[in-house]
Coordinates of C-alpha atoms in Angstrom, one line a residue:
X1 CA 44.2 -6.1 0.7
X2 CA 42.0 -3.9 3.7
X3 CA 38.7 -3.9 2.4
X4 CA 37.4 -0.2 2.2
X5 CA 33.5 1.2 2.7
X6 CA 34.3 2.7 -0.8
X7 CA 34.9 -0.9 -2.4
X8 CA 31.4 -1.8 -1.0
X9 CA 29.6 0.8 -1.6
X10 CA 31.5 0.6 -5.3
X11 CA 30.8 -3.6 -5.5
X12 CA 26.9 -2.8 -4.7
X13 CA 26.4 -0.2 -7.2
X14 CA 27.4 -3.1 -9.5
X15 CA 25.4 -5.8 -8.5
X16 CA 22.5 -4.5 -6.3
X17 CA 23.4 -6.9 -3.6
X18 CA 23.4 -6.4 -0.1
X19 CA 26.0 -4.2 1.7
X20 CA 27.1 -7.5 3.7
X21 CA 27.5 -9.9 0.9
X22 CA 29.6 -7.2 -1.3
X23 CA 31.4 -7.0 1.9
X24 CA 31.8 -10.5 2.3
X25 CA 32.7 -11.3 -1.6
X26 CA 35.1 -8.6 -1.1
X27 CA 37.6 -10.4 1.6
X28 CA 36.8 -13.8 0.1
X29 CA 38.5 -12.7 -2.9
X30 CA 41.1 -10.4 -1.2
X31 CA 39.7 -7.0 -2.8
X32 CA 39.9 -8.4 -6.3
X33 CA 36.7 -6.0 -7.7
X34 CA 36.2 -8.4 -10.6
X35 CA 36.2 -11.6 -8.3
X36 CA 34.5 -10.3 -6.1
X37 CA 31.5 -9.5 -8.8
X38 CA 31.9 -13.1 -9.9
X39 CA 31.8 -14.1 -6.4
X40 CA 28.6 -12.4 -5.9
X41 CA 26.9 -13.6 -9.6
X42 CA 28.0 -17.6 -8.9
X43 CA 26.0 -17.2 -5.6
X44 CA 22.8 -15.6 -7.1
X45 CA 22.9 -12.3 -5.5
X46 CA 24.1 -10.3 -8.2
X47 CA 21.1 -10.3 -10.0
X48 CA 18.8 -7.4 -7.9
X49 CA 19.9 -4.3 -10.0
X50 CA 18.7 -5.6 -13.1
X51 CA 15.5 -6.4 -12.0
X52 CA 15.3 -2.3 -10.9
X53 CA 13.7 -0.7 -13.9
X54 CA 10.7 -3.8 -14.0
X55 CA 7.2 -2.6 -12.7
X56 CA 6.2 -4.0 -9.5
X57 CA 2.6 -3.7 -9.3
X58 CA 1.5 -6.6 -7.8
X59 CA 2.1 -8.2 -4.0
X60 CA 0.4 -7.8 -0.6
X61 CA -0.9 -5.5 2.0
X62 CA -0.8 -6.3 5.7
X63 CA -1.8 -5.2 8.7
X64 CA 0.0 -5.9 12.3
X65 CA -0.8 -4.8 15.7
X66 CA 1.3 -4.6 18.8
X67 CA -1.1 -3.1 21.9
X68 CA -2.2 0.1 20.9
X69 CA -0.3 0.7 17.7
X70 CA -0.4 -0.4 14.6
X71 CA 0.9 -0.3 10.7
X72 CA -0.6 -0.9 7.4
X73 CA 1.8 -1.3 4.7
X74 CA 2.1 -2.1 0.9
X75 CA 5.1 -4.6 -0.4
X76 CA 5.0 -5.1 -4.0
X77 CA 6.3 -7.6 -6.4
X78 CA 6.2 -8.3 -10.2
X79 CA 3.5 -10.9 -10.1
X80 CA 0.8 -12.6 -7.9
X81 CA 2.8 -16.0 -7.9
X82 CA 5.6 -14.1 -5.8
X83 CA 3.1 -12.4 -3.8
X84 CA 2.0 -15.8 -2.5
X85 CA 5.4 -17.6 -2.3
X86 CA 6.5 -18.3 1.2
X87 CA 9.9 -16.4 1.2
X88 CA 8.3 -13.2 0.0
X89 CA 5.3 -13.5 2.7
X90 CA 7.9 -14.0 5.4
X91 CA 9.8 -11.2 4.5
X92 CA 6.2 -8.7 4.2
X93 CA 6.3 -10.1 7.9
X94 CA 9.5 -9.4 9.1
X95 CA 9.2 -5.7 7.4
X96 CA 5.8 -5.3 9.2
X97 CA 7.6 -6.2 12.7
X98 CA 10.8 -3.8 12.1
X99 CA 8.1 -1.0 10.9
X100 CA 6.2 -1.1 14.3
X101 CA 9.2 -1.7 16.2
X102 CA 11.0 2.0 14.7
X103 CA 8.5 4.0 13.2
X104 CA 10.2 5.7 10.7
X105 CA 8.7 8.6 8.9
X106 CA 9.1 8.4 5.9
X107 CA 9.9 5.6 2.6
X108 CA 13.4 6.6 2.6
X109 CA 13.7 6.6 6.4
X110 CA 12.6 3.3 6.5
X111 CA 14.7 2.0 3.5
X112 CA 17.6 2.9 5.6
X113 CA 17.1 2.0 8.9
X114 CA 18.7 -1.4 10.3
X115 CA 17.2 -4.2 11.0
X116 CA 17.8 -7.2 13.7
X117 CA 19.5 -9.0 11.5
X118 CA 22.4 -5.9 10.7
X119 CA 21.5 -5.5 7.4
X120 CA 19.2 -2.0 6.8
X121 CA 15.9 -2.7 5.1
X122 CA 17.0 -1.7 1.5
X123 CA 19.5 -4.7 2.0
X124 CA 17.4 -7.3 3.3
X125 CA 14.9 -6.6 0.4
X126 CA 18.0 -7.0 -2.1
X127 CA 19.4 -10.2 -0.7
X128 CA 15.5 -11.7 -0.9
X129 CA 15.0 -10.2 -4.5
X130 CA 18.0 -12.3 -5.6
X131 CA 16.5 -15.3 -4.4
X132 CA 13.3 -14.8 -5.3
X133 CA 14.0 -13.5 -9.0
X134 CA 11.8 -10.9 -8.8
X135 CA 11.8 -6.6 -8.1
X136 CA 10.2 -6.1 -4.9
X137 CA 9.8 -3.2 -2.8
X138 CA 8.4 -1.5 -0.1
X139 CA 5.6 0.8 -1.5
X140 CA 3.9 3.0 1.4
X141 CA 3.0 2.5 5.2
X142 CA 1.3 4.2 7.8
X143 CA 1.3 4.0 11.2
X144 CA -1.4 4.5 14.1
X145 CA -1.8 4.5 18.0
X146 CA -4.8 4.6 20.0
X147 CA -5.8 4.1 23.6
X148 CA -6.9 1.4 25.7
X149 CA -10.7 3.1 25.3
X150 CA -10.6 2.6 21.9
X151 CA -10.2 0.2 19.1
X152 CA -8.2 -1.1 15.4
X153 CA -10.6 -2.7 13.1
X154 CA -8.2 -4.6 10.9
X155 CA -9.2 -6.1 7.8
X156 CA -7.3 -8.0 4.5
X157 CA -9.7 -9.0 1.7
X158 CA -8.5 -11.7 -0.8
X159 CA -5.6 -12.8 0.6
X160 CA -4.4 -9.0 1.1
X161 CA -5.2 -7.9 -1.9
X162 CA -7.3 -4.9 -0.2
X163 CA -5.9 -4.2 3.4
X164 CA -8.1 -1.2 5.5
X165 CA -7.6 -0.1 9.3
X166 CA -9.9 1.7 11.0
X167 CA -9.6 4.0 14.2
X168 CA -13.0 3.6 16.2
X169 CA -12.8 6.1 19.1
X170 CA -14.6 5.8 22.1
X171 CA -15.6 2.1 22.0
X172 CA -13.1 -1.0 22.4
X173 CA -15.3 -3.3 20.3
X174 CA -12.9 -4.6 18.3
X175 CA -15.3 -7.1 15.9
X176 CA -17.6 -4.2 15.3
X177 CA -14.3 -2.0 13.8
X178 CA -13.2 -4.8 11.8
X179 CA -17.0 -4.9 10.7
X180 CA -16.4 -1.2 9.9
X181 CA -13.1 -2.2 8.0
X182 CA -14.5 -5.0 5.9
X183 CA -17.8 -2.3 4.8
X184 CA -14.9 -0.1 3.9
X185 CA -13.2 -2.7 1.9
X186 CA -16.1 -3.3 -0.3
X187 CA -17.8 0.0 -1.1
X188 CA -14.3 2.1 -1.2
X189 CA -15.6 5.6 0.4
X190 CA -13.0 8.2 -0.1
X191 CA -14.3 10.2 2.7
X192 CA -15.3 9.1 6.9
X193 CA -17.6 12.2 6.8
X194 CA -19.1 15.4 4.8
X195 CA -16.4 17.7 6.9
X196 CA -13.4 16.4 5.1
X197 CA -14.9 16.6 1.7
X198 CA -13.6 19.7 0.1
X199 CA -16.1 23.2 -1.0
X200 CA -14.3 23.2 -4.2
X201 CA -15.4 19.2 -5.0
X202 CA -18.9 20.1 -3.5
X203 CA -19.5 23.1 -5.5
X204 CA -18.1 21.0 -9.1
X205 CA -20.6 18.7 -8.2
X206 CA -23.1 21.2 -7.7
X207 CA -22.7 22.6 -11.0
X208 CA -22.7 19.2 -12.8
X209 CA -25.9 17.9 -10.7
X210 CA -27.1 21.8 -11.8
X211 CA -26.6 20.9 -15.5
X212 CA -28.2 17.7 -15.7
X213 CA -31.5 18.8 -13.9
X214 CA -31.8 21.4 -16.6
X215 CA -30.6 19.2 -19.6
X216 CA -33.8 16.9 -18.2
X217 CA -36.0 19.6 -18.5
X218 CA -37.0 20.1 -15.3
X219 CA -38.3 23.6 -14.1
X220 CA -36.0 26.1 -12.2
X221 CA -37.7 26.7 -9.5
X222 CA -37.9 23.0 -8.3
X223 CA -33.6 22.2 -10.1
X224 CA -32.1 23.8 -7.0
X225 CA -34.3 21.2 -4.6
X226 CA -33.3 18.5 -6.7
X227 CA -30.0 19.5 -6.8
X228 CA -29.1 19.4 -2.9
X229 CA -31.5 15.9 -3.1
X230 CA -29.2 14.0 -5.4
X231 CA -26.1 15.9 -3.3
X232 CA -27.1 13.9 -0.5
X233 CA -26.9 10.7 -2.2
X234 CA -23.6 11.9 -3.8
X235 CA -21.9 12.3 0.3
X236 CA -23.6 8.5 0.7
X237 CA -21.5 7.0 -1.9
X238 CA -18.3 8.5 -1.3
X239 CA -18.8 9.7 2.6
X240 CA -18.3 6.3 5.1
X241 CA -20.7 7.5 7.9
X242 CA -23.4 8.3 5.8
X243 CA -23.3 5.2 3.5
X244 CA -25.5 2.3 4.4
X245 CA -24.2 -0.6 6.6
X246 CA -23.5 -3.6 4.3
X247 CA -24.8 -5.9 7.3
X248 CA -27.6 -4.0 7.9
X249 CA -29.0 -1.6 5.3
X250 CA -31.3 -0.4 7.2
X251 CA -28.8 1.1 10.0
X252 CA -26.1 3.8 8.6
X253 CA -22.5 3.3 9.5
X254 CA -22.4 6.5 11.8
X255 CA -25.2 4.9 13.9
X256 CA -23.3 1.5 13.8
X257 CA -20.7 3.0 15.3
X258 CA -22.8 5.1 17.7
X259 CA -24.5 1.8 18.7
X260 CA -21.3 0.2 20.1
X261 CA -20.1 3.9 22.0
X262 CA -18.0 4.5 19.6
X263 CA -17.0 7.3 16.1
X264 CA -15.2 6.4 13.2
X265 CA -12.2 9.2 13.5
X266 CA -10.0 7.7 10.6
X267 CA -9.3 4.8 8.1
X268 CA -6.7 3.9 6.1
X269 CA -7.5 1.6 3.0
X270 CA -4.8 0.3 0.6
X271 CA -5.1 -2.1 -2.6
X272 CA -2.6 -3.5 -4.5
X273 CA -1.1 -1.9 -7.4
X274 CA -3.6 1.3 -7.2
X275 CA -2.0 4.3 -9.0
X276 CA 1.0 2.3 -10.4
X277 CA 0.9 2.3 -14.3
X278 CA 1.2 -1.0 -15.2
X279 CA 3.7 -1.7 -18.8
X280 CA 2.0 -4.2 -21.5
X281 CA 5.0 -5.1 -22.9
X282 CA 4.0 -7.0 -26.7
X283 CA 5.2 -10.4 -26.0
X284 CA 7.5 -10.8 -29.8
X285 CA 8.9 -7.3 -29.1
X286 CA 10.4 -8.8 -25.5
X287 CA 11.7 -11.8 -27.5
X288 CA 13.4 -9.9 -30.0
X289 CA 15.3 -7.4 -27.6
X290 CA 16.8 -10.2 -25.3
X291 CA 17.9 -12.0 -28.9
X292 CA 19.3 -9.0 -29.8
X293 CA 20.6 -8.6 -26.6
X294 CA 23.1 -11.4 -27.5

């Protein structure tokens, strides 16, 4: 029996295996739908679609550079032990590579688009989530080119736990924007400067810095002083360039940068898991649905 794109696309609704092995259990067992899904279940790979309603919140960032581009990107798995097994840390790799070799907009785009190997991304990540055991998936990405004048700082704290790229215009001191990277890693600004924070978060924090002068009793006429005193400090925790070097307080990131020729312009900082509700299933409930399961 001709195998059709229908019977494929049919078979891997089914299973959640790759296009290419539905293809492939399809003429090994002559078309035979049922075969074909035993085919696929005796080999391992029928095992990814059950796995897709599982939280993965845990995994790896990474960071790879090719000349003067570069992508930061999020792959996430159920747990840590994954994250650090060799076949999942080959395939972040071989993600990272097709990423910066394409470019593709968007999640979906990316999902879709075909690999060196023939099989599109969404595929490859199947055929490795049936041997691995676990849901995995591509999260997020972003991708950045500069010129030859400037520079990536690159930086992956534990392991890749926290993964940050910096753009440092104007300079092509590479140590000094991964210096940048790691400062950004451990004090998490949301902001490079004051320009980007909005007047509407300003003026909330205005009113709240307001409030509490008065609730301390101080006078009026000295609250509104106070108040633009403590909104400084406020732009130094959450705005990079005005935030204190971590390997040199005494020297403020902006004049870091300024002391190697170069600006911070942008920087991109990703860690594991963030914003993903994590389930706490109750361990005898998860027992007693899979016995009742059978």
């Amino acid at each position: 029996m001709a195998v059709t794109a229908q019977m494929v696309k049919e078979l891997r609704e089914k299973t959640g295996a790759g296009m290419m092995d539905c293809k492939k259990a399809l003429v090994q067992t002559d078309g035979d739908m049922d075969a074909a899904l035993d085919f696929l279940r005796e080999k391992g790979l029928a095992s990814a679609s059950k796995k897709a309603d599982r939280i993965a919140a845990e995994g790896i960032t990474s960071i790879l550079e090719e000349g003067n581009e570069a992508v930061i990107y999020e792959v996430n798995a159920e747990t840590d032990f994954v994250a650090k097994n060799e076949g999942f840390q080959t395939l972040v790799k071989e993600i990272g590579e097709h990423l910066l070799a394409t470019k593709p907009a968007t999640i979906d785009e990316a999902n879709a688009s075909t690999m060196s190997n023939g099989l599109t991304v969404a595929d490859h990540i199947s055929n490795a989530i049936a041997k691995i055991g676990e849901k995995i998936t591509l999260r997020r990405f972003e991708i950045r080119t500069k010129t030859d004048n400037d520079a990536f700082g690159p930086y992956l704290h534990m392991g890749g736990r926290i993964g940050v790229l910096v753009l440092l215009e104007g300079s092509s001191d590479s140590q000094a924007a991964r210096d940048i990277a790691m400062h950004i890693a451990a004090l998490n600004p949301k902001y490079v400067s004051r320009d980007e924070v909005s007047a509407d978060e300003v003026e909330r924090e205005r009113k709240v810095l307001t409030e509490q002068a008065l609730n301390e009793g101080k006078p009026e006429k000295i609250v509104e002083k106070m108040v633009e005193g403590r909104l400084g400090k406020y732009f130094e925790d959450i705005c990079l360039l005005d935030q204190a070097f971590v390997k040199n307080s005494d020297q403020k990131v902006r004049e870091f940068a300024a002391s190697v020729g170069g600006t911070v312009t942008e920087f991109i900082r990703y860690e594991v898991g963030e914003g993903i509700e994590k389930r706490e299933d109750n361990f005898a409930d998860e027992v007693m649905s899979q016995v009742n399961k059978k």
